[in-house]
Coordinates of C-alpha atoms and ligand atoms in Angstrom, one line a residue:
M1 CA 0.0 0.0 0.0
A2 CA 1.3 3.5 -0.9
H3 CA 2.0 5.7 2.1
A4 CA 1.5 9.5 2.0
H5 CA 4.9 11.4 2.2
A6 CA 5.5 13.4 5.3
G7 CA 3.8 16.7 4.8
A8 CA 1.5 15.5 2.0
H9 CA -2.2 16.2 2.6
P10 CA -4.9 13.6 1.8
E11 CA -7.0 15.1 -1.0
A12 CA -10.7 15.0 -0.7
S13 CA -12.1 12.8 -3.5
R14 CA -15.8 13.1 -4.2
I15 CA -17.6 10.5 -6.2
V16 CA -21.2 10.9 -7.4
P17 CA -22.5 7.4 -7.7
E18 CA -24.9 6.2 -10.3
P19 CA -28.5 5.9 -9.2
P20 CA -29.7 2.6 -7.8
S21 CA -31.4 0.0 -10.1
Q22 CA -35.1 0.5 -10.3
L23 CA -37.4 -2.2 -8.8
P24 CA -40.1 -3.1 -11.3
P25 CA -43.4 -1.5 -10.3
G26 CA -45.3 -3.6 -7.8
A27 CA -42.2 -5.6 -6.8
E28 CA -43.0 -5.2 -3.1
S29 CA -46.2 -6.7 -1.7
L30 CA -48.7 -4.3 -0.2
D31 CA -50.5 -6.8 2.0
V32 CA -47.6 -9.0 3.3
W33 CA -43.9 -8.7 4.1
G34 CA -41.4 -8.4 1.3
F35 CA -41.1 -9.0 -2.4
R36 CA -44.2 -10.3 -4.2
D37 CA -42.2 -13.1 -5.9
S38 CA -41.1 -14.6 -2.6
G39 CA -42.8 -16.2 0.4
F40 CA -43.9 -19.4 2.1
E41 CA -46.7 -21.5 0.5
V42 CA -48.2 -24.9 0.7
N43 CA -47.3 -27.1 -2.3
A44 CA -49.5 -29.8 -3.9
A45 CA -48.0 -32.4 -1.5
G46 CA -49.2 -30.5 1.5
Q47 CA -45.7 -29.5 2.4
V48 CA -44.5 -26.0 3.2
A49 CA -42.3 -24.5 0.4
F50 CA -40.6 -21.2 -0.3
R51 CA -41.5 -19.6 -3.6
G52 CA -39.2 -17.5 -5.8
S53 CA -35.4 -17.4 -6.4
R54 CA -34.1 -14.6 -4.2
Y55 CA -33.0 -16.5 -1.1
A56 CA -31.0 -19.7 -0.5
I57 CA -34.3 -21.4 0.7
S58 CA -36.2 -20.2 -2.4
G59 CA -37.7 -22.9 -4.7
K60 CA -37.4 -25.6 -2.0
A61 CA -39.8 -27.7 0.0
I62 CA -39.5 -27.6 3.8
P63 CA -41.1 -30.9 4.8
N64 CA -40.4 -30.8 8.5
L65 CA -41.8 -27.4 9.3
L66 CA -45.5 -28.3 9.9
P67 CA -44.8 -31.6 11.7
W68 CA -42.4 -29.8 14.0
A69 CA -44.7 -26.9 14.6
E70 CA -47.5 -29.3 15.5
G71 CA -45.3 -30.8 18.1
V72 CA -44.3 -27.5 19.6
L73 CA -47.7 -25.9 19.5
G74 CA -49.5 -29.1 20.7
V75 CA -52.2 -28.8 18.0
K76 CA -53.0 -30.4 14.7
L77 CA -52.2 -28.2 11.7
D78 CA -53.8 -29.0 8.4
A79 CA -51.7 -27.4 5.6
F80 CA -54.9 -26.8 3.5
D81 CA -56.9 -25.3 6.3
R82 CA -56.5 -21.5 5.7
N83 CA -58.0 -18.6 7.4
T84 CA -58.4 -16.7 4.1
P85 CA -57.4 -13.1 4.4
H86 CA -59.9 -10.4 3.3
Y87 CA -57.3 -7.9 2.2
P88 CA -58.0 -5.1 1.6
T89 CA -60.5 -4.7 4.3
A90 CA -62.7 -1.6 4.2
V91 CA -60.6 1.5 3.7
P92 CA -62.0 4.5 5.6
E93 CA -63.6 7.4 3.7
R94 CA -61.2 10.2 2.7
V95 CA -61.2 13.5 4.6
A96 CA -61.0 15.8 1.5
N97 CA -59.2 19.2 1.6
P98 CA -59.8 20.5 -1.9
G99 CA -57.5 23.6 -1.4
F100 CA -54.6 21.4 -0.2
E101 CA -55.1 18.9 -3.0
A102 CA -55.3 21.6 -5.7
A103 CA -52.1 23.2 -4.4
L104 CA -50.3 19.8 -4.3
A105 CA -51.4 19.1 -7.8
A106 CA -50.0 22.4 -8.9
R107 CA -46.7 21.8 -7.2
L108 CA -46.0 18.1 -7.8
S109 CA -46.7 16.2 -11.1
P110 CA -50.1 14.4 -11.0
A111 CA -48.5 10.9 -10.8
R112 CA -46.9 11.9 -7.5
V113 CA -50.1 12.6 -5.6
S114 CA -52.6 9.7 -5.1
S115 CA -55.8 9.0 -3.3
D116 CA -55.9 5.4 -4.4
P117 CA -57.5 3.5 -1.5
Q118 CA -55.0 0.6 -1.5
L119 CA -52.0 3.0 -1.4
R120 CA -53.7 5.1 1.3
L121 CA -54.2 1.9 3.3
R122 CA -50.6 0.7 2.8
H123 CA -49.3 4.1 4.1
G124 CA -51.4 3.8 7.2
H125 CA -49.6 0.8 8.8
G126 CA -46.4 -1.0 9.3
H127 CA -45.8 -4.6 10.3
T128 CA -47.1 -5.2 13.8
Q129 CA -49.4 -8.2 14.2
E130 CA -52.1 -5.7 14.9
D131 CA -51.5 -3.9 11.6
M132 CA -51.4 -7.2 9.6
W133 CA -54.6 -8.5 11.4
A134 CA -56.4 -5.2 10.7
I135 CA -55.7 -5.1 7.0
K136 CA -56.6 -8.8 6.5
H137 CA -59.4 -9.5 9.1
G138 CA -60.3 -6.3 10.8
A139 CA -60.1 -2.7 9.7
L140 CA -58.0 0.4 10.2
R141 CA -60.3 3.3 11.3
R142 CA -58.2 6.1 9.9
V143 CA -55.6 6.1 7.1
P144 CA -53.9 8.9 5.2
D145 CA -56.2 10.8 2.9
L146 CA -53.6 11.0 0.2
V147 CA -50.1 10.0 -0.5
V148 CA -47.4 12.3 -2.0
W149 CA -44.0 11.4 -3.4
P150 CA -41.7 14.4 -3.4
E151 CA -38.5 14.0 -5.5
D152 CA -36.3 16.5 -3.7
E153 CA -35.8 18.4 -0.5
A154 CA -37.5 21.6 -1.9
E155 CA -40.7 19.6 -2.7
V156 CA -40.6 18.1 0.9
R157 CA -40.4 21.7 2.2
D158 CA -43.3 22.8 0.0
V159 CA -45.6 19.9 0.9
L160 CA -45.1 20.7 4.6
E161 CA -45.7 24.4 4.0
L162 CA -48.9 23.7 1.9
A163 CA -50.2 21.5 4.7
R164 CA -49.7 24.4 7.1
V165 CA -51.4 26.9 4.8
H166 CA -54.4 24.6 4.1
G167 CA -54.9 23.2 7.6
A168 CA -53.7 19.6 6.8
C169 CA -51.1 17.5 8.5
V170 CA -48.2 15.3 7.3
V171 CA -46.8 11.8 8.3
P172 CA -43.4 11.0 6.8
C173 CA -43.1 7.4 5.5
G174 CA -40.1 5.4 4.5
G175 CA -40.3 1.7 3.9
G176 CA -43.4 1.2 6.1
T177 CA -41.6 -1.6 8.0
N178 CA -41.9 -0.2 11.6
V179 CA -43.3 -2.6 14.2
T180 CA -44.7 0.0 16.6
D181 CA -47.9 1.3 14.9
A182 CA -45.8 4.4 14.1
L183 CA -47.6 5.0 10.8
R184 CA -51.1 4.5 12.2
C185 CA -53.1 7.7 11.9
P186 CA -54.7 9.0 15.1
E187 CA -58.4 8.1 14.9
D188 CA -59.6 11.4 16.0
E189 CA -57.6 13.5 13.5
R190 CA -60.1 15.7 11.7
R191 CA -57.6 17.3 9.3
S192 CA -56.7 15.8 6.0
I193 CA -53.6 13.6 6.5
A194 CA -50.9 13.4 3.7
S195 CA -48.5 10.5 3.9
L196 CA -45.2 12.0 2.6
D197 CA -43.5 9.0 1.0
L198 CA -39.7 9.5 0.8
R199 CA -38.9 6.5 -1.4
R200 CA -38.1 8.7 -4.5
L201 CA -35.3 10.3 -2.5
N202 CA -33.1 7.2 -2.8
R203 CA -29.7 8.4 -4.0
V204 CA -26.3 8.4 -2.4
L205 CA -25.6 12.0 -3.3
W206 CA -21.9 11.8 -2.9
I207 CA -19.1 9.6 -1.5
D208 CA -16.0 11.2 0.0
A209 CA -13.6 8.3 -0.4
T210 CA -10.7 10.0 1.4
N211 CA -12.7 11.0 4.5
R212 CA -15.0 8.0 4.4
T213 CA -18.2 9.8 4.5
A214 CA -21.3 9.9 2.2
Q215 CA -24.4 12.0 2.0
I216 CA -27.4 9.7 1.5
Q217 CA -31.0 10.7 0.8
A218 CA -33.5 9.5 3.5
G219 CA -35.7 7.3 1.3
A220 CA -32.9 5.0 0.2
T221 CA -33.4 1.4 1.4
G222 CA -30.6 -0.7 2.7
L223 CA -30.5 -2.5 -0.6
E224 CA -30.2 0.7 -2.6
I225 CA -27.5 2.2 -0.3
E226 CA -25.4 -0.9 -0.4
E227 CA -25.7 -1.1 -4.2
Q228 CA -24.6 2.5 -4.7
L229 CA -21.8 2.4 -2.1
G230 CA -20.7 -1.1 -3.1
R231 CA -20.0 -0.1 -6.7
H232 CA -17.3 2.1 -5.3
G233 CA -15.9 -0.3 -2.8
F234 CA -17.7 1.0 0.3
T235 CA -20.4 -0.2 2.7
L236 CA -22.5 1.5 5.4
G237 CA -22.5 -1.8 7.3
H238 CA -25.9 -1.1 8.7
E239 CA -27.9 -4.3 8.2
P240 CA -31.2 -4.6 10.1
D241 CA -33.2 -7.7 9.3
S242 CA -35.5 -5.4 7.4
A243 CA -32.7 -3.9 5.3
E244 CA -34.2 -4.8 1.9
H245 CA -37.2 -2.5 2.5
S246 CA -36.5 -0.1 5.4
T247 CA -34.9 3.3 4.7
L248 CA -32.2 5.6 6.1
G249 CA -34.8 8.1 7.2
G250 CA -36.8 5.4 9.0
W251 CA -33.6 4.1 10.7
I252 CA -32.8 7.5 12.0
A253 CA -36.4 8.2 13.1
T254 CA -36.6 4.8 14.9
N255 CA -33.0 4.7 16.2
A256 CA -32.5 1.4 14.5
S257 CA -29.8 -1.3 15.0
G258 CA -28.3 -3.6 12.5
M259 CA -26.9 -7.2 12.7
K260 CA -23.4 -6.1 12.2
K261 CA -23.3 -3.3 14.8
N262 CA -20.3 -4.8 16.5
R263 CA -18.1 -3.8 13.6
Y264 CA -19.9 -0.8 12.2
G265 CA -22.0 0.7 15.0
N266 CA -25.6 1.4 15.4
I267 CA -27.4 4.1 13.4
E268 CA -26.6 6.8 16.0
Q269 CA -22.9 6.1 15.6
L270 CA -23.0 6.0 11.8
V271 CA -24.9 9.3 11.4
L272 CA -22.6 12.3 11.4
S273 CA -25.2 14.9 10.6
V274 CA -28.9 15.1 9.5
R275 CA -30.6 17.4 7.1
A276 CA -34.3 17.8 7.9
V277 CA -37.3 19.9 7.0
T278 CA -39.1 21.0 10.1
P279 CA -42.1 23.3 10.9
E280 CA -39.5 25.7 12.2
G281 CA -37.4 25.6 9.0
D282 CA -34.5 23.5 7.8
L283 CA -31.9 21.8 10.0
E284 CA -28.6 21.4 8.3
R285 CA -24.9 21.5 9.2
P286 CA -21.8 20.2 7.7
P287 CA -20.6 16.9 9.1
A288 CA -17.6 16.8 11.4
P289 CA -15.8 13.7 12.7
R290 CA -17.0 14.5 16.2
E291 CA -18.3 17.8 17.7
S292 CA -19.1 19.6 21.0
V293 CA -21.6 22.2 19.9
G294 CA -24.0 22.3 22.8
A295 CA -27.4 20.7 22.4
D296 CA -27.6 19.7 18.8
P297 CA -31.1 19.7 17.3
A298 CA -30.0 17.3 14.5
R299 CA -29.3 14.7 17.1
W300 CA -32.8 15.1 18.5
L301 CA -34.1 13.7 15.3
I302 CA -32.6 10.3 16.1
G303 CA -35.5 8.4 17.5
S304 CA -38.0 11.2 16.9
E305 CA -40.5 8.9 15.1
G306 CA -41.6 11.4 12.5
Q307 CA -42.7 13.9 15.2
L308 CA -40.1 16.7 15.0
G309 CA -39.0 16.9 11.4
I310 CA -38.7 15.1 8.1
V311 CA -35.2 13.8 7.5
T312 CA -34.3 14.4 3.9
S313 CA -30.7 13.2 3.9
A314 CA -27.9 12.4 6.3
S315 CA -24.1 12.3 6.1
V316 CA -22.8 9.0 7.4
E317 CA -19.6 7.3 8.1
I318 CA -18.8 4.6 5.5
F319 CA -16.3 1.7 5.4
P320 CA -14.3 -0.1 2.8
L321 CA -15.9 -3.3 1.8
P322 CA -14.2 -6.0 3.9
A323 CA -11.7 -8.1 2.1
V324 CA -12.9 -11.2 3.9
R325 CA -16.3 -12.2 5.0
R326 CA -16.6 -15.6 6.7
F327 CA -19.4 -17.2 8.6
G328 CA -19.1 -19.6 11.5
S329 CA -21.3 -21.4 14.0
V330 CA -20.9 -23.1 17.3
L331 CA -23.1 -25.5 19.2
F332 CA -23.3 -25.5 23.0
P333 CA -24.9 -28.0 25.3
S334 CA -27.1 -25.4 27.0
F335 CA -28.2 -21.8 26.7
E336 CA -26.3 -21.0 29.9
Q337 CA -23.0 -22.2 28.4
G338 CA -23.7 -20.3 25.2
F339 CA -24.5 -17.2 27.2
R340 CA -21.2 -17.5 29.1
F341 CA -19.5 -17.8 25.8
V342 CA -21.0 -14.5 24.3
F343 CA -20.1 -12.7 27.6
D344 CA -16.5 -13.8 27.3
V345 CA -16.4 -12.9 23.7
Q346 CA -17.5 -9.4 24.5
R347 CA -15.0 -9.2 27.4
S348 CA -12.2 -10.4 25.2
G349 CA -12.5 -7.3 23.1
V350 CA -12.4 -9.4 19.9
V351 CA -15.9 -9.4 18.8
P352 CA -17.0 -10.5 15.3
A353 CA -19.3 -8.3 13.2
S354 CA -22.3 -10.4 14.2
V355 CA -22.7 -12.8 17.1
R356 CA -26.2 -14.3 17.6
L357 CA -27.1 -16.9 20.2
M358 CA -30.3 -18.8 19.7
D359 CA -32.1 -20.7 22.5
N360 CA -33.0 -24.4 22.0
L361 CA -36.4 -23.7 20.5
Q362 CA -35.0 -21.3 18.0
F363 CA -32.3 -23.8 17.2
Q364 CA -34.9 -26.4 16.6
F365 CA -36.9 -23.9 14.4
G366 CA -33.8 -23.4 12.3
Q367 CA -33.5 -27.2 11.9
A368 CA -37.2 -27.5 11.0
L369 CA -36.7 -24.9 8.3
K370 CA -34.1 -27.0 6.5
P371 CA -35.1 -27.9 3.0
A372 CA -35.7 -31.5 1.8
K373 CA -32.4 -33.3 1.5
T374 CA -30.9 -35.5 -1.1
R375 CA -30.2 -39.1 0.0
L376 CA -26.6 -38.4 0.5
A377 CA -27.2 -35.2 2.4
A378 CA -29.7 -37.0 4.6
I379 CA -27.1 -39.6 5.5
K380 CA -24.4 -37.0 6.2
S381 CA -26.8 -35.0 8.4
A382 CA -27.9 -38.2 10.3
L383 CA -24.2 -39.0 11.0
E384 CA -23.6 -35.4 12.1
K385 CA -26.6 -35.6 14.4
L386 CA -25.4 -39.0 15.7
Y387 CA -22.0 -37.5 16.5
V388 CA -23.4 -34.4 18.3
L389 CA -25.9 -36.4 20.4
R390 CA -24.1 -39.7 21.0
V391 CA -20.4 -38.9 20.9
R392 CA -20.5 -35.3 22.2
G393 CA -23.4 -36.1 24.5
F394 CA -25.5 -33.0 23.6
E395 CA -29.2 -33.2 24.4
A396 CA -31.6 -32.4 21.5
E397 CA -33.9 -30.6 23.9
S398 CA -31.3 -28.3 25.5
M399 CA -28.5 -27.7 22.9
V400 CA -28.3 -24.2 21.4
A401 CA -26.4 -22.6 18.5
C402 CA -24.5 -19.4 18.0
T403 CA -24.0 -18.0 14.5
L404 CA -21.0 -15.8 13.7
L405 CA -20.1 -13.4 11.0
F406 CA -16.5 -12.2 10.7
E407 CA -15.6 -9.3 8.5
G408 CA -12.2 -7.6 8.0
S409 CA -8.8 -8.3 6.5
E410 CA -7.6 -11.9 6.3
S411 CA -5.3 -11.5 9.3
E412 CA -8.0 -9.7 11.3
V413 CA -10.6 -12.4 10.6
A414 CA -8.1 -15.2 11.3
A415 CA -7.2 -13.6 14.6
Q416 CA -10.9 -13.2 15.5
E417 CA -11.6 -16.8 14.6
R418 CA -8.8 -18.1 16.7
S419 CA -9.9 -16.0 19.7
V420 CA -13.6 -16.8 19.4
Y421 CA -13.2 -20.5 18.9
R422 CA -10.8 -20.8 21.8
I423 CA -13.4 -19.2 24.1
A424 CA -16.1 -21.5 22.6
S425 CA -14.2 -24.6 23.5
R426 CA -13.7 -23.4 27.0
H427 CA -17.5 -23.4 27.3
G428 CA -18.0 -26.8 25.8
G429 CA -18.8 -25.4 22.3
M430 CA -18.5 -27.5 19.2
Q431 CA -17.7 -25.8 15.9
A432 CA -20.6 -26.5 13.5
G433 CA -19.1 -24.9 10.4
A434 CA -19.4 -21.9 8.1
E435 CA -22.3 -23.4 6.1
N436 CA -24.6 -23.5 9.1
G437 CA -23.5 -20.1 10.2
E438 CA -24.3 -18.6 6.8
R439 CA -27.6 -20.5 6.6
G440 CA -28.6 -19.2 10.0
Y441 CA -27.6 -15.6 9.2
Q442 CA -29.2 -15.5 5.7
L443 CA -32.4 -17.3 6.9
T444 CA -33.2 -14.1 8.9
F445 CA -34.3 -12.5 5.6
A446 CA -36.5 -15.4 4.6
I447 CA -37.9 -15.8 8.1
A448 CA -39.3 -12.3 7.8
Y449 CA -41.9 -13.8 5.5
I450 CA -43.1 -16.5 7.8
R451 CA -45.4 -14.4 10.0
D452 CA -47.8 -13.7 7.2
F453 CA -47.9 -17.4 6.2
L454 CA -48.5 -18.5 9.7
L455 CA -51.3 -16.0 10.2
D456 CA -53.2 -17.6 7.2
H457 CA -52.7 -21.0 8.9
W458 CA -54.2 -20.1 12.2
V459 CA -51.0 -19.2 14.0
I460 CA -50.5 -15.6 15.1
A461 CA -47.0 -14.4 15.8
E462 CA -44.8 -11.4 16.5
S463 CA -41.4 -10.5 17.7
F464 CA -40.5 -8.1 20.5
E465 CA -37.1 -7.0 21.9
T466 CA -35.4 -5.3 24.7
S467 CA -31.9 -4.6 26.1
V468 CA -30.7 -5.5 29.5
A469 CA -27.6 -5.7 31.7
W470 CA -25.6 -8.9 31.5
S471 CA -26.4 -9.7 35.1
D472 CA -30.1 -9.6 34.5
A473 CA -30.4 -11.1 31.1
Q474 CA -30.9 -14.8 31.8
A475 CA -33.4 -14.2 34.5
L476 CA -35.3 -11.9 32.2
C477 CA -35.4 -14.6 29.5
A478 CA -36.8 -17.1 32.0
N479 CA -39.3 -14.6 33.5
V480 CA -40.7 -13.6 30.1
K481 CA -41.1 -17.2 29.0
Q482 CA -42.8 -18.1 32.2
R483 CA -45.1 -15.1 32.0
I484 CA -46.1 -16.0 28.5
W485 CA -46.9 -19.6 29.5
Q486 CA -49.0 -18.3 32.4
E487 CA -50.9 -15.8 30.3
H488 CA -51.5 -18.4 27.6
A489 CA -52.8 -20.9 30.2
K490 CA -54.9 -18.3 32.0
R491 CA -56.9 -17.6 28.8
G492 CA -57.4 -21.2 28.0
L493 CA -55.9 -20.8 24.5
P494 CA -55.4 -23.9 22.4
G495 CA -52.3 -26.0 22.7
R496 CA -49.1 -24.4 23.9
P497 CA -47.4 -21.1 23.2
F498 CA -44.2 -20.8 21.1
I499 CA -41.9 -18.5 23.0
S500 CA -38.2 -18.3 22.1
V501 CA -35.3 -15.9 22.5
R502 CA -32.0 -15.0 20.9
V503 CA -29.2 -12.7 21.9
T504 CA -28.7 -10.5 18.9
Q505 CA -26.4 -7.7 20.0
L506 CA -23.6 -7.5 22.5
Y507 CA -22.4 -4.5 24.4
E508 CA -19.9 -4.0 27.2
T509 CA -22.8 -3.4 29.5
G510 CA -25.3 -5.9 28.3
V511 CA -27.2 -7.5 25.4
C512 CA -30.2 -7.0 23.1
L513 CA -32.7 -9.9 23.5
Y514 CA -35.1 -10.7 20.7
F515 CA -38.2 -12.8 21.4
Y516 CA -40.5 -14.6 19.1
F517 CA -44.0 -15.4 20.4
A518 CA -46.8 -17.3 18.6
F519 CA -49.9 -19.3 19.4
H520 CA -52.6 -21.2 17.6
Y521 CA -55.7 -19.1 17.4
K522 CA -58.4 -21.3 15.7
G523 CA -61.5 -20.9 17.7
V524 CA -60.1 -17.9 19.7
A525 CA -62.3 -14.8 19.7
A526 CA -60.5 -11.5 18.8
P527 CA -57.0 -13.2 18.5
S528 CA -55.2 -10.0 17.6
E529 CA -56.4 -8.4 20.8
V530 CA -55.6 -11.4 22.9
F531 CA -52.1 -11.4 21.4
A532 CA -51.7 -7.7 22.1
D533 CA -52.8 -8.3 25.7
I534 CA -50.2 -11.0 26.2
E535 CA -47.5 -9.0 24.6
R536 CA -48.4 -6.2 27.0
A537 CA -47.9 -8.6 29.9
A538 CA -44.6 -9.7 28.4
R539 CA -43.5 -6.0 28.2
D540 CA -44.6 -5.5 31.8
E541 CA -42.4 -8.5 32.8
I542 CA -39.5 -7.2 30.8
L543 CA -39.6 -3.9 32.6
R544 CA -40.0 -5.6 36.0
S545 CA -37.0 -7.8 35.1
G546 CA -34.8 -4.7 34.5
G547 CA -35.1 -4.6 30.6
S548 CA -35.5 -1.5 28.5
L549 CA -38.7 -0.4 26.8
S550 CA -37.1 -1.1 23.5
H551 CA -33.6 -1.7 22.1
H552 CA -34.3 -0.7 18.5
H553 CA -38.0 -1.0 17.5
G554 CA -39.1 2.2 19.3
V555 CA -42.2 3.4 20.9
G556 CA -44.6 4.5 18.2
K557 CA -48.1 4.1 19.5
L558 CA -47.6 0.5 20.6
R559 CA -45.6 1.2 23.7
Q560 CA -46.7 4.7 24.5
E561 CA -48.6 3.5 27.7
F562 CA -45.2 2.4 29.2
L563 CA -43.4 5.7 28.8
P564 CA -44.2 6.8 32.4
R565 CA -42.5 3.7 33.6
V566 CA -39.2 4.6 31.9
F567 CA -39.2 8.4 32.0
S568 CA -39.6 10.7 35.0
P569 CA -42.5 13.3 34.9
A570 CA -39.9 16.0 34.1
A571 CA -38.5 14.0 31.2
L572 CA -42.0 13.4 29.8
A573 CA -42.7 17.2 30.1
W574 CA -39.5 17.9 28.2
R575 CA -40.6 15.7 25.4
R576 CA -44.0 17.3 25.3
K577 CA -42.7 20.8 25.4
L578 CA -40.1 20.1 22.7
K579 CA -42.8 18.9 20.4
Q580 CA -45.0 21.9 21.2
A581 CA -42.1 24.3 20.7
V582 CA -41.0 23.1 17.3
D583 CA -44.3 22.0 15.9
P584 CA -47.0 24.0 17.7
E585 CA -49.6 23.3 15.1
N586 CA -48.8 19.5 15.1
L587 CA -48.2 19.6 11.4
L588 CA -46.3 16.3 11.8
G589 CA -49.4 14.6 13.1
A590 CA -48.7 10.9 13.6
G591 CA -49.0 11.2 17.4
N592 CA -46.0 8.9 18.2
G593 CA -43.8 8.6 21.2
Ligands
LIG601 C1 -39.2 -8.3 9.3 C2 -38.7 -7.1 10.0 C3 -37.4 -7.0 10.5 C4 -36.9 -5.9 11.2 N1 -35.6 -5.9 11.7 C5 -35.1 -4.8 12.3 C6 -33.8 -4.8 12.8 O1 -33.0 -5.7 12.6 N2 -33.4 -3.6 13.4 C7 -34.2 -2.6 13.6 O2 -33.7 -1.6 14.1 N3 -35.5 -2.6 13.2 C8 -36.0 -3.7 12.6 N4 -37.3 -3.7 12.1 C9 -38.2 -2.6 12.3 C10 -38.1 -1.5 11.2 O3 -37.6 -2.1 10.0 C11 -37.3 -0.3 11.6 O4 -38.0 0.3 12.7 C12 -36.9 0.6 10.5 O5 -36.0 1.6 11.0 C13 -38.1 1.4 9.9 O6 -37.7 2.0 8.7 P1 -38.8 2.4 7.6 O7 -38.1 3.1 6.5 O8 -39.6 1.2 7.2 O9 -39.7 3.4 8.4 P2 -41.3 3.5 8.4 O10 -41.9 2.3 8.9 O11 -41.8 4.1 7.1 O12 -41.5 4.7 9.5 C14 -41.1 4.5 10.8 C15 -41.2 5.8 11.6 O13 -40.2 6.7 11.1 C16 -40.8 7.9 10.6 N5 -40.1 8.2 9.4 C17 -39.8 7.4 8.3 N6 -39.0 8.1 7.5 C18 -38.8 9.3 8.0 C19 -38.1 10.5 7.6 N7 -37.4 10.5 6.4 N8 -38.0 11.6 8.4 C20 -38.7 11.6 9.5 N9 -39.4 10.5 10.0 C21 -39.4 9.4 9.2 C22 -42.3 7.5 10.3 O14 -43.1 8.7 10.4 C23 -42.5 6.5 11.4 O15 -42.8 7.2 12.6 C24 -37.8 -4.8 11.5 C25 -39.1 -4.9 11.0 C26 -39.6 -6.0 10.3 C27 -41.0 -6.0 9.8

């Protein structure tokens, strides 16, 4: 590598990348998660299969999934017995505001303003189980009255100003992937509501290769960002499970966290400065490596859930694409041993980009999702199983798995592997190979589709998360699981609940815990409400056990009721007053946080 001569100054080198490739119209589903060409389905043989060609699991039958689910849930599942969705359920009448609409039509081209009922509906929800139930089996009482697609910051500014002049309000929308009811419209909102969709602002405006920064528009999804940066040898490294569809603006507004945060940081560390249009005017400031400038309004936008301003772009730190990317996996006899392993990995200071520890049920779930095997593969897998269970003495009902992703230079990755596997063997871990690690990591993107499939097959499911100190984490897992079992039994629900946890993020001070919860709802009255009730109880248990209100999903409307348990009255007053001060007319009217 060439070294700069003493006294030479690194020259700034700006690149303006090409725009991202365009998805064909309608590529994303409106009624379920993800791309329309992908998803779980039942094949003619009555087996679950994954359609499409995007993911490793695509085009494959998954014969063990239903039999395994039956065993776990303690109910009989008939692959052909569907609770047929009624999407789209009734879309509420529009609140018309002719003056606002005429002014928008004059400012934006007609194709960029829509009152199409299905688009209005899609912009009025995210991906909570309540959202998905409502659009398939219930109803949303209030949705945006129109959707607008600005193409630049000036248009964003003008839409907000026109809303003010004409007595309307605005809700910024990115990928619509939130899981907090953040895009739900307040039911008592009498004004016309415009959903301001930022997806057309999807460019990386520039890359500064020398200083490793980039200015990125708020509506760019993770896919679009990585495509534009990747062509020039860079990555943002922010990879939430929703990265294919969620946007930079949404990540900032929800204070998101990605799977590779150990190497690249969470969104608040990646963002150097934010440009935003607010009811008070624009927020903008050149980025600096780090600053002490008193209270910084741009920072308040992180986690602001669309309440204080509309993020139009942000400058972020970027990284060279890693030379080496290797997966790994380790099996442990028990969750306790796996947990001691992840604790020691964090304490060692040598932490791979991603470290995720699944409990036994989630490990089993991963096994049940394995596609049908060829004869040879089946024999190999039976032998491996025999070795793990008979020779190593692991128990099928208690063993757990940890998936690893290493990124960096060859020597860096090799050093990390040595350190991590040494710690693993100290805790009785057995290396289970790169293939299993990669499968586990990539499966995350396909698993995102399973919730919609299950809902159609009488299983209602949702994930929820928290962060908690190391010393409280294991007790919290046990308490939440126990509480879910109690709540499930108390209501006399069918079969058994599915409740499983994984450790997804490591910090010096603790971990992020990510739970999946599901139950069979055939014959249950108002299942979505029952689910929400139990999830509320689980959140109560999380808070009692020392967990946070949310590690990365946010508050939205779903967790608003818990705010007084995590903020003092003075802190709540600050939040209220800040909103009143910068947006006295509640122009940004989503009512979150
Ligand atoms: C399958 C799945 C997996 C997920 N995995 C993760 C994960 O790994 N990590 C994680 O952190 N989250 C995850 N989430 C949650 C979700 O993807 C994040 O909250 C994400 O940050 C939302 O981004 P979005 O662009 O979809 O925002 P939206 O859902 O469109 O909006 C969310 C909130 O942000 C506001 N907002 C959006 N854009 C702007 C803007 N430009 N300016 C101001 N406000 C704005 C909206 O008004 C709303 O209040 C997951 C969700 C799903 C469904």
